[in-house]
mmCIF file of C-alpha atoms in Angstrom:
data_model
loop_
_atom_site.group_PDB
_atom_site.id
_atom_site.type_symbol
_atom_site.label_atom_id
_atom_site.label_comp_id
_atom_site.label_asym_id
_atom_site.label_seq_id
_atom_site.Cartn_x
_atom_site.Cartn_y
_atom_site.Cartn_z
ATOM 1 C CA UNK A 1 0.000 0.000 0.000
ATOM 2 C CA UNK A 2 0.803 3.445 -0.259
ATOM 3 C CA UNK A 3 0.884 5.725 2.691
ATOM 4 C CA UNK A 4 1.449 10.176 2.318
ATOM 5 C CA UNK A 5 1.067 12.723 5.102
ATOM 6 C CA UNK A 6 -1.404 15.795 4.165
ATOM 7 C CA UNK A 7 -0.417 18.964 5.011
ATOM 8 C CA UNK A 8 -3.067 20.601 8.008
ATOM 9 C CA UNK A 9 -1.253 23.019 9.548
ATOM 10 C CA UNK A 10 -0.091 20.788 12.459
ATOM 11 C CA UNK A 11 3.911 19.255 13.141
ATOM 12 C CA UNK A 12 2.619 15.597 12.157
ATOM 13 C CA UNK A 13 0.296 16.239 9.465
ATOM 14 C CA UNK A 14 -2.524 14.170 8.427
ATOM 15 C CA UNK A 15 -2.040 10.422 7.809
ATOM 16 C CA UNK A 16 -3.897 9.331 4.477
ATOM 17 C CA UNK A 17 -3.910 6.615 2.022
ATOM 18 C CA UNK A 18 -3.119 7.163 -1.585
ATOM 19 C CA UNK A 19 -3.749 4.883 -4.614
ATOM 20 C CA UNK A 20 -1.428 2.577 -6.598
ATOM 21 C CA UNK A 21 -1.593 5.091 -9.719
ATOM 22 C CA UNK A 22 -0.896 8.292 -7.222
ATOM 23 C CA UNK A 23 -4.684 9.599 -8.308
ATOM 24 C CA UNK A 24 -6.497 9.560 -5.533
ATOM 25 C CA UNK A 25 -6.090 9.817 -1.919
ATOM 26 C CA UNK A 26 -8.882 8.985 1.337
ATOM 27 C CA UNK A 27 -7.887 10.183 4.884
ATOM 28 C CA UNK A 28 -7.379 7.894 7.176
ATOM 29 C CA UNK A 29 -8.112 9.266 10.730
ATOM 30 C CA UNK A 30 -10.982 6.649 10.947
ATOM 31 C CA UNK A 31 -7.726 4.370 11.210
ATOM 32 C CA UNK A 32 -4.816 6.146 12.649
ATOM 33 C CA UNK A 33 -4.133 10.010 13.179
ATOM 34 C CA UNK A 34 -0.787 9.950 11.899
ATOM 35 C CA UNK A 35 1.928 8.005 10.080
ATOM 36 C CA UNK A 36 3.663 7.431 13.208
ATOM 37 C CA UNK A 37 0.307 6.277 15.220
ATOM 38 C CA UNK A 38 0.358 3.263 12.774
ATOM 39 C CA UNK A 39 3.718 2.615 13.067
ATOM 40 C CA UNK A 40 3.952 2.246 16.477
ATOM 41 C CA UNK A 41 1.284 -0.692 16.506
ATOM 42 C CA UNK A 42 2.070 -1.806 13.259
ATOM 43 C CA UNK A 43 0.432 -4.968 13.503
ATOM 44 C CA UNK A 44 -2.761 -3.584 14.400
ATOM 45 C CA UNK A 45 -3.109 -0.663 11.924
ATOM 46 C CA UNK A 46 -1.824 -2.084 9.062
ATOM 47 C CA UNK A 47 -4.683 -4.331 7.963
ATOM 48 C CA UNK A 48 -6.979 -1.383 8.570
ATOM 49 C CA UNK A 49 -4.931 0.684 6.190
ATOM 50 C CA UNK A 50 -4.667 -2.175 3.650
ATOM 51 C CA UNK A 51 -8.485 -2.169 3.832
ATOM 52 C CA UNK A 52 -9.067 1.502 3.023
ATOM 53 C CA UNK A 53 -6.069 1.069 0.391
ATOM 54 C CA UNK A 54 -7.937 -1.995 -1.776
ATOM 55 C CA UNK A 55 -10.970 0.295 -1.486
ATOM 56 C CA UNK A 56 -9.192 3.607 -2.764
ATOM 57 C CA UNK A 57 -8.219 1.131 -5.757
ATOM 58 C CA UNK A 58 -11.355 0.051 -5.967
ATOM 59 C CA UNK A 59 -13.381 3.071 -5.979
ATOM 60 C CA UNK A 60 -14.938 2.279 -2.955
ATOM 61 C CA UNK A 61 -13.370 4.678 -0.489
ATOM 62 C CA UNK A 62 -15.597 6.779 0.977
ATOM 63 C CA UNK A 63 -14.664 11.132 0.573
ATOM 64 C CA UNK A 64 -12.006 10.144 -1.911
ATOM 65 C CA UNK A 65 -9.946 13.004 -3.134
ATOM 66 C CA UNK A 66 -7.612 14.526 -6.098
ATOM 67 C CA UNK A 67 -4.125 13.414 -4.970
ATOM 68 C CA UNK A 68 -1.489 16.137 -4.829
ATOM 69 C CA UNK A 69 2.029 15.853 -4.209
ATOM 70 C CA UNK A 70 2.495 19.370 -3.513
ATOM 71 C CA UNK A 71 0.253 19.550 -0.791
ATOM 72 C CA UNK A 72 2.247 16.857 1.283
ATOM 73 C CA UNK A 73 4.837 17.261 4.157
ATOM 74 C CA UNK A 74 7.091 14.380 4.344
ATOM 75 C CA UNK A 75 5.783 10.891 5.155
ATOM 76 C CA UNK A 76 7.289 10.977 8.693
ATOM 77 C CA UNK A 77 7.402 15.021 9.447
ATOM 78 C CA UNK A 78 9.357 14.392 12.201
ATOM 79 C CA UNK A 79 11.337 10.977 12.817
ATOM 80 C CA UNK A 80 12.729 9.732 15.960
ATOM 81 C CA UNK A 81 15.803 8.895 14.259
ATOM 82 C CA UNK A 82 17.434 9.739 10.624
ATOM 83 C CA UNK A 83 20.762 7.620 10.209
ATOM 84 C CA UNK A 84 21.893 7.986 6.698
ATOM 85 C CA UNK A 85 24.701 5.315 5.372
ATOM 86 C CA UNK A 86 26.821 4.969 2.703
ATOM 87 C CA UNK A 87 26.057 1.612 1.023
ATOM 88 C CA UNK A 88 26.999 2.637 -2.279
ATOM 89 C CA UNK A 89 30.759 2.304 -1.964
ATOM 90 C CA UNK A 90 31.880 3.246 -5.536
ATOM 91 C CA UNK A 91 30.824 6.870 -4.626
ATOM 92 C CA UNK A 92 32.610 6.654 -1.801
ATOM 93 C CA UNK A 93 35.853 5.342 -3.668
ATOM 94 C CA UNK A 94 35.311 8.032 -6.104
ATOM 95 C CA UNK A 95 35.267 11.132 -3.529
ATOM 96 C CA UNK A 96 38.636 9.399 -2.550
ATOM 97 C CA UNK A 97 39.979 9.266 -5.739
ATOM 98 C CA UNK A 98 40.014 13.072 -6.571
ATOM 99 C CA UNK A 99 41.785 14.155 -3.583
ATOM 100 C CA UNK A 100 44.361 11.530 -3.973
ATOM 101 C CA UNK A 101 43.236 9.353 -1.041
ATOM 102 C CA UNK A 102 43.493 6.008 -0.683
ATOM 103 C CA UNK A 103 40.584 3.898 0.041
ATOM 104 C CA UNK A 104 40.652 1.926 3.629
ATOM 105 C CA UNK A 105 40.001 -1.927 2.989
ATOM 106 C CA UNK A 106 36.788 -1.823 5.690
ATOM 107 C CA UNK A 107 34.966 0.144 3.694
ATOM 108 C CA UNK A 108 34.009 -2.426 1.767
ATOM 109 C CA UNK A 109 32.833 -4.501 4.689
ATOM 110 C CA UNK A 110 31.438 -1.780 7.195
ATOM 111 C CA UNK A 111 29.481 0.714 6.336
ATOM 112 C CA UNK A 112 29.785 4.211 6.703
ATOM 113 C CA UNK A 113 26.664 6.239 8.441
ATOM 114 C CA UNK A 114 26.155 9.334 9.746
ATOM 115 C CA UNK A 115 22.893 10.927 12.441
ATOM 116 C CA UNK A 116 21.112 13.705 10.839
ATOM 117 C CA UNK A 117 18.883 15.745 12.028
ATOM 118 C CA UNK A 118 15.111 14.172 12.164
ATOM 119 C CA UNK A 119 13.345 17.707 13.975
ATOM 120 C CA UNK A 120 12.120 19.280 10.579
ATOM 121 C CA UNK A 121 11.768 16.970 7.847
ATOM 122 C CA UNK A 122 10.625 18.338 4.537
ATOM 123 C CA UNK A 123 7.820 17.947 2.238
ATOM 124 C CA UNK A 124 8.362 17.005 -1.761
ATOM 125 C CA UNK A 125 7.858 20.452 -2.802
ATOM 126 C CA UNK A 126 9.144 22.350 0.146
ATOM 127 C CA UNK A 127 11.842 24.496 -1.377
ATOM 128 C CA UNK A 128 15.575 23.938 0.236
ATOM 129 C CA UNK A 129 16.389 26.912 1.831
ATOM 130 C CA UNK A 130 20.103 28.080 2.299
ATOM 131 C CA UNK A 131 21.759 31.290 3.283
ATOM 132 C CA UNK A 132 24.032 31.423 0.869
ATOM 133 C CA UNK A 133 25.350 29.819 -2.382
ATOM 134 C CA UNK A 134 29.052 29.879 -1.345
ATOM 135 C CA UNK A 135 28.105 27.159 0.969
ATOM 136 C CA UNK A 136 27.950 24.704 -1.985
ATOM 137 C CA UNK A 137 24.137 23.288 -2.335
ATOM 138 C CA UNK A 138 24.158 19.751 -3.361
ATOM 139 C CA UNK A 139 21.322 17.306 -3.971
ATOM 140 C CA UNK A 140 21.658 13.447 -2.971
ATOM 141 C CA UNK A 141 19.349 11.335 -4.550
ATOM 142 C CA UNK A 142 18.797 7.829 -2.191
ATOM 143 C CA UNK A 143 16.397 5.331 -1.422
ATOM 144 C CA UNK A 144 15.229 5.014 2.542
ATOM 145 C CA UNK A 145 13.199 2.674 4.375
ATOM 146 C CA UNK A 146 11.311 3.522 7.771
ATOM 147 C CA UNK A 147 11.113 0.779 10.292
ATOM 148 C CA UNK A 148 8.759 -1.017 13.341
ATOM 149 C CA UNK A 149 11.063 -1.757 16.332
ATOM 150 C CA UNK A 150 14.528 -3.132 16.013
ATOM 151 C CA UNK A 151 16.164 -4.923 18.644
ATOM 152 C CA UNK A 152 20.143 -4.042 19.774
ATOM 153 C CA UNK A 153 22.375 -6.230 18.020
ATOM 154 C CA UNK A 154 19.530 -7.616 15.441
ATOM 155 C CA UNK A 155 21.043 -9.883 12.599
ATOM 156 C CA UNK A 156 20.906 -8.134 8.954
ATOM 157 C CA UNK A 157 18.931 -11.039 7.967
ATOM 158 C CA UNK A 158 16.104 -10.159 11.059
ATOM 159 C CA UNK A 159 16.592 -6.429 10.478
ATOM 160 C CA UNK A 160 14.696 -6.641 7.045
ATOM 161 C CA UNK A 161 11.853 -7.904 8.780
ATOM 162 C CA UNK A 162 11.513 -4.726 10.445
ATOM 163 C CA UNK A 163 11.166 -2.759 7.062
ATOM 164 C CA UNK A 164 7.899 -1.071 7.102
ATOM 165 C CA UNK A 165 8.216 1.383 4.180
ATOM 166 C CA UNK A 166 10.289 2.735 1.556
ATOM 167 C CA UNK A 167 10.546 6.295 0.104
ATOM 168 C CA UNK A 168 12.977 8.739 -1.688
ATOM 169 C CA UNK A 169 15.009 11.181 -0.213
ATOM 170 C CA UNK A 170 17.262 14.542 -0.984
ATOM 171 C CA UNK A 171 20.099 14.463 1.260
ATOM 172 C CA UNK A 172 21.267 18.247 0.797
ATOM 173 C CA UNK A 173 24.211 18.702 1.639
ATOM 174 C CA UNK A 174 26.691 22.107 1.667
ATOM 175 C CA UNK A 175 29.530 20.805 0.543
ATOM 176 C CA UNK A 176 32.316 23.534 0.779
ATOM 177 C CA UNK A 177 30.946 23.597 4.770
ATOM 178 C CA UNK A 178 32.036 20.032 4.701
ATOM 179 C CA UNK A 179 35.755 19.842 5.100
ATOM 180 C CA UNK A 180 36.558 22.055 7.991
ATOM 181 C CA UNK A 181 33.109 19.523 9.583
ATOM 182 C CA UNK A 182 35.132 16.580 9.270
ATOM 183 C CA UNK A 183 38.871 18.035 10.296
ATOM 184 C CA UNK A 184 37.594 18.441 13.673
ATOM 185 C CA UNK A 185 36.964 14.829 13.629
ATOM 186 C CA UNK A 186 32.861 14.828 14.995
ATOM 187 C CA UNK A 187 31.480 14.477 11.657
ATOM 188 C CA UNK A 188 28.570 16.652 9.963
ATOM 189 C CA UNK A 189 26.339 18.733 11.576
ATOM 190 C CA UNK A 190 25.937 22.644 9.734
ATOM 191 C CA UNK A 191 26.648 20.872 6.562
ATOM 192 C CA UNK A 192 23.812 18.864 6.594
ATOM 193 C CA UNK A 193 20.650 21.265 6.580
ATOM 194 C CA UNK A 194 16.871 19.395 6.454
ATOM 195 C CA UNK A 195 16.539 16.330 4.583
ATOM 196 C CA UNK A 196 13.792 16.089 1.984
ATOM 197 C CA UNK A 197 11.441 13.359 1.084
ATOM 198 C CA UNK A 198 9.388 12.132 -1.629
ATOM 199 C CA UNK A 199 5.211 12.521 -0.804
ATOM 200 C CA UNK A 200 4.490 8.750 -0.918
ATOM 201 C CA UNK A 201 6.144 5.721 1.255
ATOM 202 C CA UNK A 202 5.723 2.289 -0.008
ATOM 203 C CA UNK A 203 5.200 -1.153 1.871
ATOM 204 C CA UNK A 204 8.062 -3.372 0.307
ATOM 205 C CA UNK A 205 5.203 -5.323 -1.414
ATOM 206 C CA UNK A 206 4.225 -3.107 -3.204
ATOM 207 C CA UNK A 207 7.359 -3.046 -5.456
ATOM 208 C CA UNK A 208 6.936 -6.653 -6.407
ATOM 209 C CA UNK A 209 10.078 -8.144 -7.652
ATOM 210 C CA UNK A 210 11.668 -5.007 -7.637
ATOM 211 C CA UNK A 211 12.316 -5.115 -3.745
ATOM 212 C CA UNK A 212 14.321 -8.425 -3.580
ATOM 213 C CA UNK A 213 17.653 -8.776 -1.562
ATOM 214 C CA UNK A 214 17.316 -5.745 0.734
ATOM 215 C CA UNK A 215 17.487 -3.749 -2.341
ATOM 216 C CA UNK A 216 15.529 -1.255 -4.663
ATOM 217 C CA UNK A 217 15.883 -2.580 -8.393
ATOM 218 C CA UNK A 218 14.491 0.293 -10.132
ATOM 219 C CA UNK A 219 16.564 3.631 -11.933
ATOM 220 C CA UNK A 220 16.780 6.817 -9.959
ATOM 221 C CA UNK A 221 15.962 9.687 -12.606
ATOM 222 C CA UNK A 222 17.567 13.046 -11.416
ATOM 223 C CA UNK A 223 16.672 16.057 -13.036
ATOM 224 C CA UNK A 224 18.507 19.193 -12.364
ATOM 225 C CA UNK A 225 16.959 22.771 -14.071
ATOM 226 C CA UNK A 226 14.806 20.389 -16.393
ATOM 227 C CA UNK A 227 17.694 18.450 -18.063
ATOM 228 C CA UNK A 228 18.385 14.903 -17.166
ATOM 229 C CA UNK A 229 21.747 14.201 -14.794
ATOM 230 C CA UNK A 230 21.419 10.741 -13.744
ATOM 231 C CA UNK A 231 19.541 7.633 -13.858
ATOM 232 C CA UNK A 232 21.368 5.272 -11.981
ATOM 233 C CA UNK A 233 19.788 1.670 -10.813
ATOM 234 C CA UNK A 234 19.456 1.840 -7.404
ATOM 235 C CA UNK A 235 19.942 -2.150 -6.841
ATOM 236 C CA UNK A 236 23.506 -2.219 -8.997
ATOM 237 C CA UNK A 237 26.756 -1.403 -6.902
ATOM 238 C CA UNK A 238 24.408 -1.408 -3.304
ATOM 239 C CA UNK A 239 27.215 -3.187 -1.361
ATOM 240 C CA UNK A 240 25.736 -2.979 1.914
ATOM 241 C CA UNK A 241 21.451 -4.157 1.918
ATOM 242 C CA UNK A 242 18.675 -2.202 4.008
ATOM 243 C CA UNK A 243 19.372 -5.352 6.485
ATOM 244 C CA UNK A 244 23.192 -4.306 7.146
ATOM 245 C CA UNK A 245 22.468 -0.968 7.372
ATOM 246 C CA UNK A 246 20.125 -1.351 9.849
ATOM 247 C CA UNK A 247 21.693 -3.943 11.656
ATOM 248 C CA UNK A 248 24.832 -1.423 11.562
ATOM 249 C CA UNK A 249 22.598 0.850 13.231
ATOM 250 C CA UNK A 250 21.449 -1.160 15.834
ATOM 251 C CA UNK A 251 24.686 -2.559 16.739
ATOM 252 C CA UNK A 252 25.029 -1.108 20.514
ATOM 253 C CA UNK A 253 21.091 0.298 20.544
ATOM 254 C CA UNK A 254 17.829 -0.385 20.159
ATOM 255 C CA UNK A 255 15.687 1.590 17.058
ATOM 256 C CA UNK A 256 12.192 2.269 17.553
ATOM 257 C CA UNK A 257 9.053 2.193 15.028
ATOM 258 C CA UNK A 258 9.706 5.528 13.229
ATOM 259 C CA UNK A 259 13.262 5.418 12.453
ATOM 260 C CA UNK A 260 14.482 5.942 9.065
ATOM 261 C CA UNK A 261 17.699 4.426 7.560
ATOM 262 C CA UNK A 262 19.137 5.994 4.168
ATOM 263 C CA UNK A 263 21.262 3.814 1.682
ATOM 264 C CA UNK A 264 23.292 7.271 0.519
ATOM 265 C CA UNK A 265 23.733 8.419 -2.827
ATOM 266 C CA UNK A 266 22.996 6.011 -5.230
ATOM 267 C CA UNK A 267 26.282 5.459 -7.769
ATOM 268 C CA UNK A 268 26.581 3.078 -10.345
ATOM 269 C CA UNK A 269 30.125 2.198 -11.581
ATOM 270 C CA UNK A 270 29.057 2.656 -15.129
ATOM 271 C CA UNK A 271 29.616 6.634 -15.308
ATOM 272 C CA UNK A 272 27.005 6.475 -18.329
ATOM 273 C CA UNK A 273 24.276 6.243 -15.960
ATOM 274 C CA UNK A 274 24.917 9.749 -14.855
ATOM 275 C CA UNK A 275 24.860 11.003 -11.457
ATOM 276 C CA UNK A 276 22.660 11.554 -8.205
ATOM 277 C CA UNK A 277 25.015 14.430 -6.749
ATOM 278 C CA UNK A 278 26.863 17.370 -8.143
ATOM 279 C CA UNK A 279 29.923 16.169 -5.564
ATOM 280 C CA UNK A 280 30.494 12.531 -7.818
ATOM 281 C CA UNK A 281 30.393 14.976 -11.241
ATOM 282 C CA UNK A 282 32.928 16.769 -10.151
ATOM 283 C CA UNK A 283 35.012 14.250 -8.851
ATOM 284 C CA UNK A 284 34.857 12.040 -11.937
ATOM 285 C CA UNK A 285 36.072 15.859 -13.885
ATOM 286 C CA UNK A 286 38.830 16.327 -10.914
ATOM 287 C CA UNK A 287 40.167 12.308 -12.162
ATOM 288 C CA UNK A 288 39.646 13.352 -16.005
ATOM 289 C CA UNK A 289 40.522 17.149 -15.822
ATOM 290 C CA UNK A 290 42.649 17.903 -12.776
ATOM 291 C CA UNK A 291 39.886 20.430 -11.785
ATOM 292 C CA UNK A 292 36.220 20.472 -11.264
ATOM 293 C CA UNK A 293 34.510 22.535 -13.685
ATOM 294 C CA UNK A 294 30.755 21.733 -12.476
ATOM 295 C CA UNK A 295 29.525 24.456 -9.983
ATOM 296 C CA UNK A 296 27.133 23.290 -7.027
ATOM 297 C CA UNK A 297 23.215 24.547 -7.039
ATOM 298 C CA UNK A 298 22.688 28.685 -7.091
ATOM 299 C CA UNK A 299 19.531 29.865 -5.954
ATOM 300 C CA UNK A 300 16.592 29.605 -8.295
ATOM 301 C CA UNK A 301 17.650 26.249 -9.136
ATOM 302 C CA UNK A 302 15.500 22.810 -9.082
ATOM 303 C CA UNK A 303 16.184 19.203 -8.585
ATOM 304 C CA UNK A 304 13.616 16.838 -9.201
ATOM 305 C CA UNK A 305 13.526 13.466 -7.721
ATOM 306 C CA UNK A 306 11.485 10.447 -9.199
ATOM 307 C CA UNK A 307 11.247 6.507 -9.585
ATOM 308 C CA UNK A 308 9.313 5.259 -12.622
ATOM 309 C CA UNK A 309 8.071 1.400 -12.575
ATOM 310 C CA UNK A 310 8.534 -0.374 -15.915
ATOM 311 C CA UNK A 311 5.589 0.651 -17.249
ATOM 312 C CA UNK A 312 6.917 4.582 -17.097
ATOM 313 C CA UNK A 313 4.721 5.230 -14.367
ATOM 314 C CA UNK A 314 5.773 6.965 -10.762
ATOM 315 C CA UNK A 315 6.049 4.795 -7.844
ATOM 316 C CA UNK A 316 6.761 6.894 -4.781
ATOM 317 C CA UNK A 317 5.668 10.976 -6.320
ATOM 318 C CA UNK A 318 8.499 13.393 -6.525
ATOM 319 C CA UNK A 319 10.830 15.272 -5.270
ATOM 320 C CA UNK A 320 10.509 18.619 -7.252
ATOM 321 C CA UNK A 321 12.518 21.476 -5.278
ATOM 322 C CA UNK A 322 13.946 24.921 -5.768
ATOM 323 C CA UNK A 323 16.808 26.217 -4.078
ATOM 324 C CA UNK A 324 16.140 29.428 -2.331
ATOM 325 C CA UNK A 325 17.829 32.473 -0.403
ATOM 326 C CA UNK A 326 16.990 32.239 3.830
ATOM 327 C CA UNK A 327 16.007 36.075 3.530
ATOM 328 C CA UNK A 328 13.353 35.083 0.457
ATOM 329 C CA UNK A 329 11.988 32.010 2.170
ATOM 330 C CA UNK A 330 8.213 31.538 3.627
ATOM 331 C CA UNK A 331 8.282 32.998 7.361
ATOM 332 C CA UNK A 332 11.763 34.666 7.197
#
């Protein structure tokens, strides 16, 4: 099925249900409030939901609506945890590359993650706001899944049998705010600003043979200002599965029902796919070049975000976003 959270003008939005071909749409308060009401008795609410869903399809929900992405916040508004890793490990090997690094052997058999901030989440079409371009805007195009409860030290093989949902995400990141970050040796914080989502979160089922292996076996089509950068498959070059990320994350703690887990930028070896981040571009023309001659987001910019099924049609909504000045933004 196919969960979204309506915009109300509340922090946690509106749960509701929205159809297979992203059409329609039938609140669900009759079920559960919000998105993380059902998650936290997963059991319970989830046949309900499933109910309403085969009805939406059916044309048998009651007060059916117009679907619109735009008017969505992000599934989960707020999470109780956002731990994004880096499970695509050629990107990582790439970012290496540029600056002459050499790549540590463990990478390849324990993934990298990071804590970002899960406060203010944002909506598909909520614009990324930034205070100013010299911080170097940067879109990351990823897959994430949201969980149920996940016990401290689960196995990876257990861990996928906590996957409730998937969804996209924009990892922004501010890339020339990076370095100095990581030279004090705590990792990101300023550098990453809000993480973005796509409107619609997936059960696993719902992909069909598309979701096999802990993995998402679909292209990621990233469009920057209209023109096509990257349509990489999401299930080629995935070293690490959802399963070992999660377990990764739940190595010395327990995760509860609400906590999202990001497989980082998708990166295919085969440069023809194109890119899901301005950051590999550039490092692929520092290898070639000596230099990189691609310059990160400016404001006025857009990055769209977007999954298509083989029959060309969108799976999760997307990510459409423009990049705006702090002093132009709603409520500055």
């Amino acid at each position: 099925m196919k969960l979204a959270t309506l915009k109300d003008g509340t922090r946690d939005g509106q749960l509701i249900v929205v159809s297979r071909d992203l059409r329609t749409a039938a609140i669900a308060d009759q079920v559960a409030p919000t998105l993380q009401r059902a998650l936290d008795d997963w059991r319970f609410y989830a046949p309900q939901l499933l109910d309403l869903y085969d009805a939406l399809n059916q044309g048998r929900a009651r007060h059916a609506f117009n679907f619109d992405a735009r008017a969505c916040m992000a599934p989960l508004p707020r999470a109780y945890q956002w731990a994004d890793g880096s499970s695509y490990v050629n990107h990582v090997e790439l970012v290496r590359r540029a600056r002459g690094a050499e790549m540590p052997p463990e990478f390849w058999t324990d993934p990298l993650m990071y804590q970002g901030g899960s406060d203010d989440l944002l909506g598909p079409a909520d614009d990324i706001v930034c205070a100013s371009e010299a911080f170097g805007i940067d879109f990351e195009a990823e897959v994430a899944v949201i969980t149920g409860d996940v016990p401290m030290s689960v196995t990876p093989d257990d861990a996928l049998k906590a996957v409730r949902l998937v969804t996209l995400v924009n990892d922004v990141s501010l890339r020339n705010l990076i370095p100095a970050e990581l030279a004090k040796g705590f990792g990101f914080f300023q550098s990453k600003p809000a993480t973005s989502f796509a409107p619609v979160a997936v059960t696993p089922d719902e992909l069909g043979g598309h979701w096999r292996e802990g993995r998402v076996h679909l292209p990621m089509l990233v469009h920057w200002n209209g023109k096509k950068v990257g349509q990489p498959d999401a299930g080629t070059d995935m070293v690490f599965h959802f399963g070992q990320l999660i377990a990764h994350a739940a190595k010395t703690r327990n995760l509860r029902a609400g906590a999202i887990v990001g497989s980082g930028t998708i990166s295919n070896k085969d440069a023809k796919r194109g890119y899901c981040c301005i950051a590999e571009k550039r490092c692929l023309e520092m290898i070639e070049h000596g230099e990189a001659r691609t310059e990160f987001m400016k404001f006025g910019d857009s990055v769209k975000i977007e999954m298509l099924d083989e029959a060309g049609k969108s799976v999760f909504g997307a990510i459409d976003q423009a990049v705006v000045p702090l002093h132009e933004a709603a409520g500055a």
